Amino acid sequence: MSEAATNFSSLDEQLDLPRNSPVGDALQLAVAELLVHQGNLSLVDLAAATRASTEWGHELSHVLIAQGYVRRMQYYKALAAIQGLPFVNLREQPSDPALIDPHDRVDYTAMNLTPWRIEDGKVLIAVTGLSEENSRWAEARFGAAHGFVITSPYDILWQTQAMFRERDSHTAREGLYEWKPEHSAKFTVTKSQKTTILVCLAVVVLALIAAPMPTLVVLMSAATALYTLTFAFKFLLTWVGSSRRADMVISDEAVASLVDRDLPVYTVLVPMYREARVLPLLAKALRGLDYPASKVEVKLVLEENDDETIDAAKALNLPGNFEIIRVPESQPKTKPKACNYALQFCRGEFLTIYDAEDQPEADQLKKAVLAFRTAEPSLACVQGRLNYFNRGENWLTAMFTLEYSQWFDFMLPGLDRLKVPIPLGGTSNHFKLSALRHVNGWDPYNVTEDADLGVRLAQEGYTVGVINSTTYEEANGVLPSWIKQRSRWIKGYMQTWLVHMRHPVQLYKSIGPVGFFAFHFFIGAPAFTVLLNPILWAITLLMFVTQTTPFGWLFPEPFGTMAVFNLVVGNLFLIYFGVVAALKRRYFDLVLVGLTLPFYWVLHSIAGYKALKQLISNPHYWEKTEHGTSAITQANLAAAKAESEKAA
């Protein structure tokens, strides 16, 4: 340690540090003093960081950087000067590739170190600080002939991405397929599934040729039974779910009792593509989280060729706990592949995902921590509730809000009560990082990766819960964009059903009879019925317009009665469920709008046929949802811009 490390007593006295403070040691204070003398850190900021470091139980270096009081380069150059070691910029002086061992890839990220070069017969290790652990690691690999240089965590991240670009990209794409190919949607249907589908189609065609009328009766009877069972299942979920909450209720008192020193590091993934304009709102929302900033690592997961969003992120001058993960160009170009790539750089005990426009409640991370700590070890994921801040903007946003209200207030509690696999939503899912890695993350080839992940977690013996914390997001109110988004969801449900029905017996054994039934009528049936709807609507309309019953022979009893029941009672109840969902949340402005739900179902069918076409021709294509279209979002962006200009 250099002489500067001993000149800390005056600074210690000025800050009045307690002896047990995590910053109350010679090295930390010497670096701080040097930063102050260099003009890179004010005493006011240092005092604030010191208090936070004591309260959070985290090293001063992490607090200074996470709060934006100093830049990473400034801190680690000062650290190198204090320790009397060279500082190396790995972007300008990269490591010797011959020293890089692929078997140590995980250590490079977890321990923030990397072999650098050989000088004077010694292997120099680039580290972000000296420690006994680092020394043992170096000793085990290079013996006594090693030394250290200082670099920044950003340099380690940059070099690791560069050195392992192809390897990490391959893992992100093929990790699940190579582990359990039967759970991957890389191939939409297997050879046996193709054979089964073709045989069934051939049988139907031959039957229509040989005996058209009886065949049509059988087909219509099967469709009627499917609708009846689907309605009965939704009714059961709504009835069961209305009498209970699915939430793991975490009280405000429990949150207040948490000690920041005891909180773990939390990773936040934010996958984005061409989302530059909403970045300021996202950054503001994440900085507003009630969680020690130095214990939150935010990964902005961006495509490497998305220069606009990368440049916008850099221009925001975000604090050091924000990092940009550049995802290498490869196919499929999907959100789950990007998240899988970023997963290899995560260090938190827990991990969550937010979309670019999300506004989570401030205490959401703390509630998730409490949920994991108080639950059974099998709990792998908790979901935050979702709601929309622009529900009254137009008819589409109102329909979206009714749909999600019914999902979280009725369907989800029903699924939870029946103890069946819960399809995850696309955002605000909180995971144990260890469990997520155990199942090899998300399926990069499935375009509703979270719904699929919910099923895979259940098959591996994990459970899913819901916490009483809400994330507000932007409801899609632009029709072309809505069709794109919904067609992707429906296509993903088709993929999920096909993937997990490759081995139906195994699926049945792993999730049980109730779960098996729920899987078919919550994942498979909805995607199928949106395709059937236009056909049945056309038959019904023709019967009504002609005032005759030319198709009555298609529905022999009891299927005729069931068809009438589905048409009248079933549809009225489905409309009623939407209205009740609005009333339960006191969205009185949406009650009358709820009566127009049948028109919303028409849009589902349009999206369904687009999904079917893409499932056949382009199954892994990701229809991007455009964010930032809401008038409320535009107003918030304008306000954020005005605040930024005023601050400047």
CSV table of C-alpha atoms in Angstrom, one decimal, residues 89-325:
chain,number,residue,atom,x,y,z
A,89,ASN,CA,-7.6,-0.2,-19.6
A,90,LEU,CA,-8.5,-3.5,-21.1
A,91,ARG,CA,-10.2,-1.9,-24.1
A,92,GLU,CA,-6.9,-0.4,-25.1
A,93,GLN,CA,-4.6,-3.1,-23.7
A,94,PRO,CA,-6.6,-6.3,-23.9
A,95,SER,CA,-5.5,-9.6,-22.3
A,96,ASP,CA,-3.3,-12.1,-24.1
A,97,PRO,CA,-5.8,-14.6,-25.5
A,98,ALA,CA,-3.4,-17.4,-24.8
A,99,LEU,CA,-3.9,-16.9,-21.1
A,100,ILE,CA,-7.7,-17.0,-21.2
A,101,ASP,CA,-9.2,-20.4,-20.1
A,102,PRO,CA,-12.8,-21.1,-21.2
A,103,HIS,CA,-13.2,-23.3,-18.1
A,104,ASP,CA,-12.7,-20.1,-16.0
A,105,ARG,CA,-15.4,-18.1,-17.8
A,106,VAL,CA,-17.8,-18.1,-14.9
A,107,ASP,CA,-15.0,-17.0,-12.5
A,108,TYR,CA,-14.1,-14.0,-14.7
A,109,THR,CA,-17.6,-12.6,-14.2
A,110,ALA,CA,-18.3,-13.7,-10.6
A,111,MET,CA,-14.9,-12.6,-9.2
A,112,ASN,CA,-14.2,-9.6,-11.5
A,113,LEU,CA,-10.8,-10.7,-12.7
A,114,THR,CA,-9.0,-12.0,-15.8
A,115,PRO,CA,-5.5,-13.0,-16.6
A,116,TRP,CA,-3.8,-10.2,-18.5
A,117,ARG,CA,-0.2,-10.6,-19.7
A,118,ILE,CA,3.1,-12.2,-18.8
A,119,GLU,CA,5.8,-9.8,-17.8
A,120,ASP,CA,9.2,-10.6,-16.2
A,121,GLY,CA,8.2,-14.2,-16.0
A,122,LYS,CA,5.0,-13.5,-14.0
A,123,VAL,CA,1.4,-13.9,-15.0
A,124,LEU,CA,-0.3,-10.6,-14.2
A,125,ILE,CA,-3.9,-10.8,-13.2
A,126,ALA,CA,-6.2,-7.9,-13.8
A,127,VAL,CA,-8.5,-7.5,-10.8
A,128,THR,CA,-10.8,-4.8,-9.3
A,129,GLY,CA,-9.2,-5.2,-5.9
A,130,LEU,CA,-6.7,-7.3,-4.0
A,131,SER,CA,-8.2,-10.0,-1.8
A,132,GLU,CA,-7.2,-13.4,-0.3
A,133,GLU,CA,-9.7,-15.0,-2.6
A,134,ASN,CA,-8.1,-13.5,-5.7
A,135,SER,CA,-4.7,-14.6,-4.4
A,136,ARG,CA,-5.8,-18.2,-3.9
A,137,TRP,CA,-7.4,-18.3,-7.3
A,138,ALA,CA,-4.2,-17.0,-9.0
A,139,GLU,CA,-2.0,-19.4,-6.9
A,140,ALA,CA,-4.1,-22.4,-7.9
A,141,ARG,CA,-3.7,-21.6,-11.6
A,142,PHE,CA,-0.3,-20.0,-12.0
A,143,GLY,CA,1.6,-20.9,-8.8
A,144,ALA,CA,3.8,-18.3,-7.1
A,145,ALA,CA,4.8,-16.7,-10.4
A,146,HIS,CA,1.9,-14.2,-10.5
A,147,GLY,CA,1.2,-10.6,-9.8
A,148,PHE,CA,-1.7,-8.2,-10.1
A,149,VAL,CA,-2.8,-5.1,-11.9
A,150,ILE,CA,-5.9,-3.0,-11.3
A,151,THR,CA,-8.7,-2.5,-13.8
A,152,SER,CA,-12.4,-1.6,-13.6
A,153,PRO,CA,-15.5,-3.9,-13.5
A,154,TYR,CA,-16.5,-2.3,-16.8
A,155,ASP,CA,-13.3,-3.4,-18.4
A,156,ILE,CA,-13.8,-7.0,-17.2
A,157,LEU,CA,-17.3,-6.9,-18.6
A,158,TRP,CA,-16.2,-5.5,-21.9
A,159,GLN,CA,-13.4,-8.0,-22.3
A,160,THR,CA,-15.4,-11.0,-21.3
A,161,GLN,CA,-18.1,-10.1,-23.8
A,162,ALA,CA,-15.4,-9.7,-26.5
A,163,MET,CA,-13.4,-12.8,-25.6
A,164,PHE,CA,-16.4,-15.1,-25.2
A,165,ARG,CA,-18.7,-13.5,-27.8
A,166,GLU,CA,-19.3,-16.6,-29.9
A,167,ARG,CA,-19.3,-19.1,-27.0
A,168,ASP,CA,-21.8,-17.0,-24.9
A,169,SER,CA,-24.0,-16.4,-27.9
A,170,HIS,CA,-24.1,-20.1,-28.6
A,171,THR,CA,-25.0,-20.8,-25.0
A,172,ALA,CA,-27.8,-18.2,-25.1
A,173,ARG,CA,-29.3,-19.8,-28.3
A,174,GLU,CA,-28.6,-23.5,-27.7
A,175,GLY,CA,-28.2,-24.1,-24.0
A,176,LEU,CA,-31.7,-25.4,-23.4
A,177,TYR,CA,-31.8,-27.4,-26.6
A,178,GLU,CA,-28.5,-29.1,-25.8
A,179,TRP,CA,-29.7,-29.8,-22.2
A,180,LYS,CA,-33.3,-31.0,-22.9
A,181,PRO,CA,-34.1,-30.8,-26.6
A,182,GLU,CA,-37.6,-32.1,-25.9
A,183,HIS,CA,-38.3,-28.8,-24.1
A,184,SER,CA,-37.0,-26.5,-26.8
A,185,ALA,CA,-39.1,-24.9,-29.6
A,186,LYS,CA,-36.1,-24.9,-31.9
A,187,PHE,CA,-38.1,-27.2,-34.1
A,188,THR,CA,-41.8,-26.4,-34.1
A,189,VAL,CA,-43.0,-29.9,-34.5
A,190,THR,CA,-41.1,-33.2,-34.2
A,191,LYS,CA,-41.1,-35.9,-36.9
A,192,SER,CA,-43.6,-37.9,-34.9
A,193,GLN,CA,-45.9,-34.9,-34.4
A,194,LYS,CA,-45.7,-34.1,-38.2
A,195,THR,CA,-46.7,-37.7,-38.9
A,196,THR,CA,-49.5,-37.6,-36.4
A,197,ILE,CA,-50.9,-34.3,-37.8
A,198,LEU,CA,-50.6,-35.5,-41.4
A,199,VAL,CA,-52.3,-38.8,-40.6
A,200,CYS,CA,-55.2,-37.0,-38.8
A,201,LEU,CA,-55.6,-34.6,-41.7
A,202,ALA,CA,-55.6,-37.4,-44.2
A,203,VAL,CA,-58.2,-39.3,-42.1
A,204,VAL,CA,-60.5,-36.2,-41.9
A,205,VAL,CA,-60.2,-35.6,-45.7
A,206,LEU,CA,-60.9,-39.2,-46.5
A,207,ALA,CA,-63.8,-39.3,-44.1
A,208,LEU,CA,-65.2,-36.1,-45.7
A,209,ILE,CA,-65.0,-37.7,-49.1
A,210,ALA,CA,-66.5,-41.0,-48.0
A,211,ALA,CA,-69.1,-39.8,-45.5
A,212,PRO,CA,-69.3,-36.0,-45.5
A,213,MET,CA,-72.4,-35.5,-43.4
A,214,PRO,CA,-71.5,-37.8,-40.5
A,215,THR,CA,-67.9,-36.5,-40.5
A,216,LEU,CA,-69.1,-32.9,-40.2
A,217,VAL,CA,-71.4,-33.9,-37.4
A,218,VAL,CA,-68.5,-35.5,-35.5
A,219,LEU,CA,-66.3,-32.4,-36.1
A,220,MET,CA,-69.0,-30.0,-35.0
A,221,SER,CA,-69.7,-32.1,-31.9
A,222,ALA,CA,-66.0,-32.2,-31.0
A,223,ALA,CA,-65.8,-28.4,-31.4
A,224,THR,CA,-68.9,-27.9,-29.3
A,225,ALA,CA,-67.5,-30.1,-26.6
A,226,LEU,CA,-64.3,-28.2,-26.6
A,227,TYR,CA,-66.1,-24.9,-26.2
A,228,THR,CA,-68.2,-26.3,-23.4
A,229,LEU,CA,-65.2,-27.7,-21.5
A,230,THR,CA,-63.2,-24.5,-22.1
A,231,PHE,CA,-66.1,-22.4,-20.7
A,232,ALA,CA,-66.5,-24.7,-17.8
A,233,PHE,CA,-62.8,-24.5,-16.9
A,234,LYS,CA,-62.9,-20.7,-17.1
A,235,PHE,CA,-66.0,-20.6,-15.0
A,236,LEU,CA,-64.4,-22.9,-12.4
A,237,LEU,CA,-61.3,-20.7,-12.3
A,238,THR,CA,-63.3,-17.6,-11.9
A,239,TRP,CA,-65.6,-19.1,-9.2
A,240,VAL,CA,-62.6,-20.5,-7.2
A,241,GLY,CA,-60.5,-17.4,-7.8
A,242,SER,CA,-63.1,-15.0,-6.7
A,243,SER,CA,-63.2,-16.4,-3.2
A,244,ARG,CA,-59.5,-16.0,-2.6
A,245,ARG,CA,-56.3,-14.1,-3.3
A,246,ALA,CA,-53.4,-15.5,-5.1
A,247,ASP,CA,-51.1,-12.9,-3.7
A,248,MET,CA,-48.4,-13.7,-1.1
A,249,VAL,CA,-49.4,-10.7,1.0
A,250,ILE,CA,-46.4,-8.9,2.2
A,251,SER,CA,-47.4,-6.2,4.7
A,252,ASP,CA,-45.9,-2.7,4.8
A,253,GLU,CA,-44.8,-3.4,8.4
A,254,ALA,CA,-42.8,-6.4,7.1
A,255,VAL,CA,-41.1,-4.3,4.4
A,256,ALA,CA,-40.3,-1.6,7.0
A,257,SER,CA,-38.7,-4.2,9.3
A,258,LEU,CA,-36.2,-5.2,6.7
A,259,VAL,CA,-32.6,-4.2,7.4
A,260,ASP,CA,-30.8,-2.9,4.3
A,261,ARG,CA,-27.6,-4.4,5.5
A,262,ASP,CA,-29.1,-7.9,5.2
A,263,LEU,CA,-30.5,-7.4,1.7
A,264,PRO,CA,-28.9,-9.4,-1.2
A,265,VAL,CA,-27.7,-8.1,-4.5
A,266,TYR,CA,-30.6,-8.0,-7.0
A,267,THR,CA,-30.2,-8.1,-10.8
A,268,VAL,CA,-32.6,-6.2,-13.0
A,269,LEU,CA,-32.7,-7.1,-16.7
A,270,VAL,CA,-34.2,-4.6,-19.1
A,271,PRO,CA,-34.2,-6.1,-22.6
A,272,MET,CA,-34.8,-3.4,-25.2
A,273,TYR,CA,-34.7,-3.0,-29.0
A,274,ARG,CA,-35.1,0.4,-30.6
A,275,GLU,CA,-36.5,1.9,-27.4
A,276,ALA,CA,-34.3,5.0,-27.2
A,277,ARG,CA,-37.1,7.5,-26.6
A,278,VAL,CA,-38.5,5.8,-23.5
A,279,LEU,CA,-35.1,5.3,-21.8
A,280,PRO,CA,-35.4,8.4,-19.6
A,281,LEU,CA,-38.6,7.2,-18.0
A,282,LEU,CA,-37.2,3.7,-17.4
A,283,ALA,CA,-34.1,5.1,-15.7
A,284,LYS,CA,-36.2,7.3,-13.5
A,285,ALA,CA,-38.5,4.4,-12.5
A,286,LEU,CA,-35.5,2.2,-11.6
A,287,ARG,CA,-33.7,4.9,-9.7
A,288,GLY,CA,-37.0,5.2,-7.7
A,289,LEU,CA,-36.8,1.7,-6.4
A,290,ASP,CA,-36.7,1.5,-2.6
A,291,TYR,CA,-33.6,-0.7,-2.5
A,292,PRO,CA,-29.9,0.0,-1.8
A,293,ALA,CA,-28.6,1.3,-5.1
A,294,SER,CA,-25.3,-0.4,-4.6
A,295,LYS,CA,-27.1,-3.8,-4.3
A,296,VAL,CA,-29.0,-3.3,-7.6
A,297,GLU,CA,-27.2,-4.2,-10.8
A,298,VAL,CA,-29.2,-3.0,-13.8
A,299,LYS,CA,-28.4,-4.7,-17.1
A,300,LEU,CA,-29.6,-2.8,-20.1
A,301,VAL,CA,-29.8,-5.7,-22.6
A,302,LEU,CA,-29.4,-4.1,-26.1
A,303,GLU,CA,-28.7,-5.6,-29.5
A,304,GLU,CA,-25.1,-4.8,-30.5
A,305,ASN,CA,-26.3,-3.1,-33.8
A,306,ASP,CA,-28.9,-1.0,-32.0
A,307,ASP,CA,-26.7,2.1,-32.1
A,308,GLU,CA,-29.6,4.5,-31.4
A,309,THR,CA,-30.5,3.0,-28.1
A,310,ILE,CA,-26.9,2.3,-27.0
A,311,ASP,CA,-26.0,6.0,-27.7
A,312,ALA,CA,-29.1,7.2,-25.9
A,313,ALA,CA,-28.2,5.1,-22.9
A,314,LYS,CA,-24.7,6.5,-22.8
A,315,ALA,CA,-26.0,10.1,-23.2
A,316,LEU,CA,-28.1,9.7,-20.0
A,317,ASN,CA,-24.9,9.5,-18.0
A,318,LEU,CA,-26.4,6.8,-15.8
A,319,PRO,CA,-24.7,5.8,-12.5
A,320,GLY,CA,-22.3,2.9,-12.3
A,321,ASN,CA,-24.8,0.3,-11.3
A,322,PHE,CA,-26.2,0.5,-14.8
A,323,GLU,CA,-24.4,-1.7,-17.4
A,324,ILE,CA,-25.0,-2.2,-21.1
A,325,ILE,CA,-24.9,-5.8,-22.3
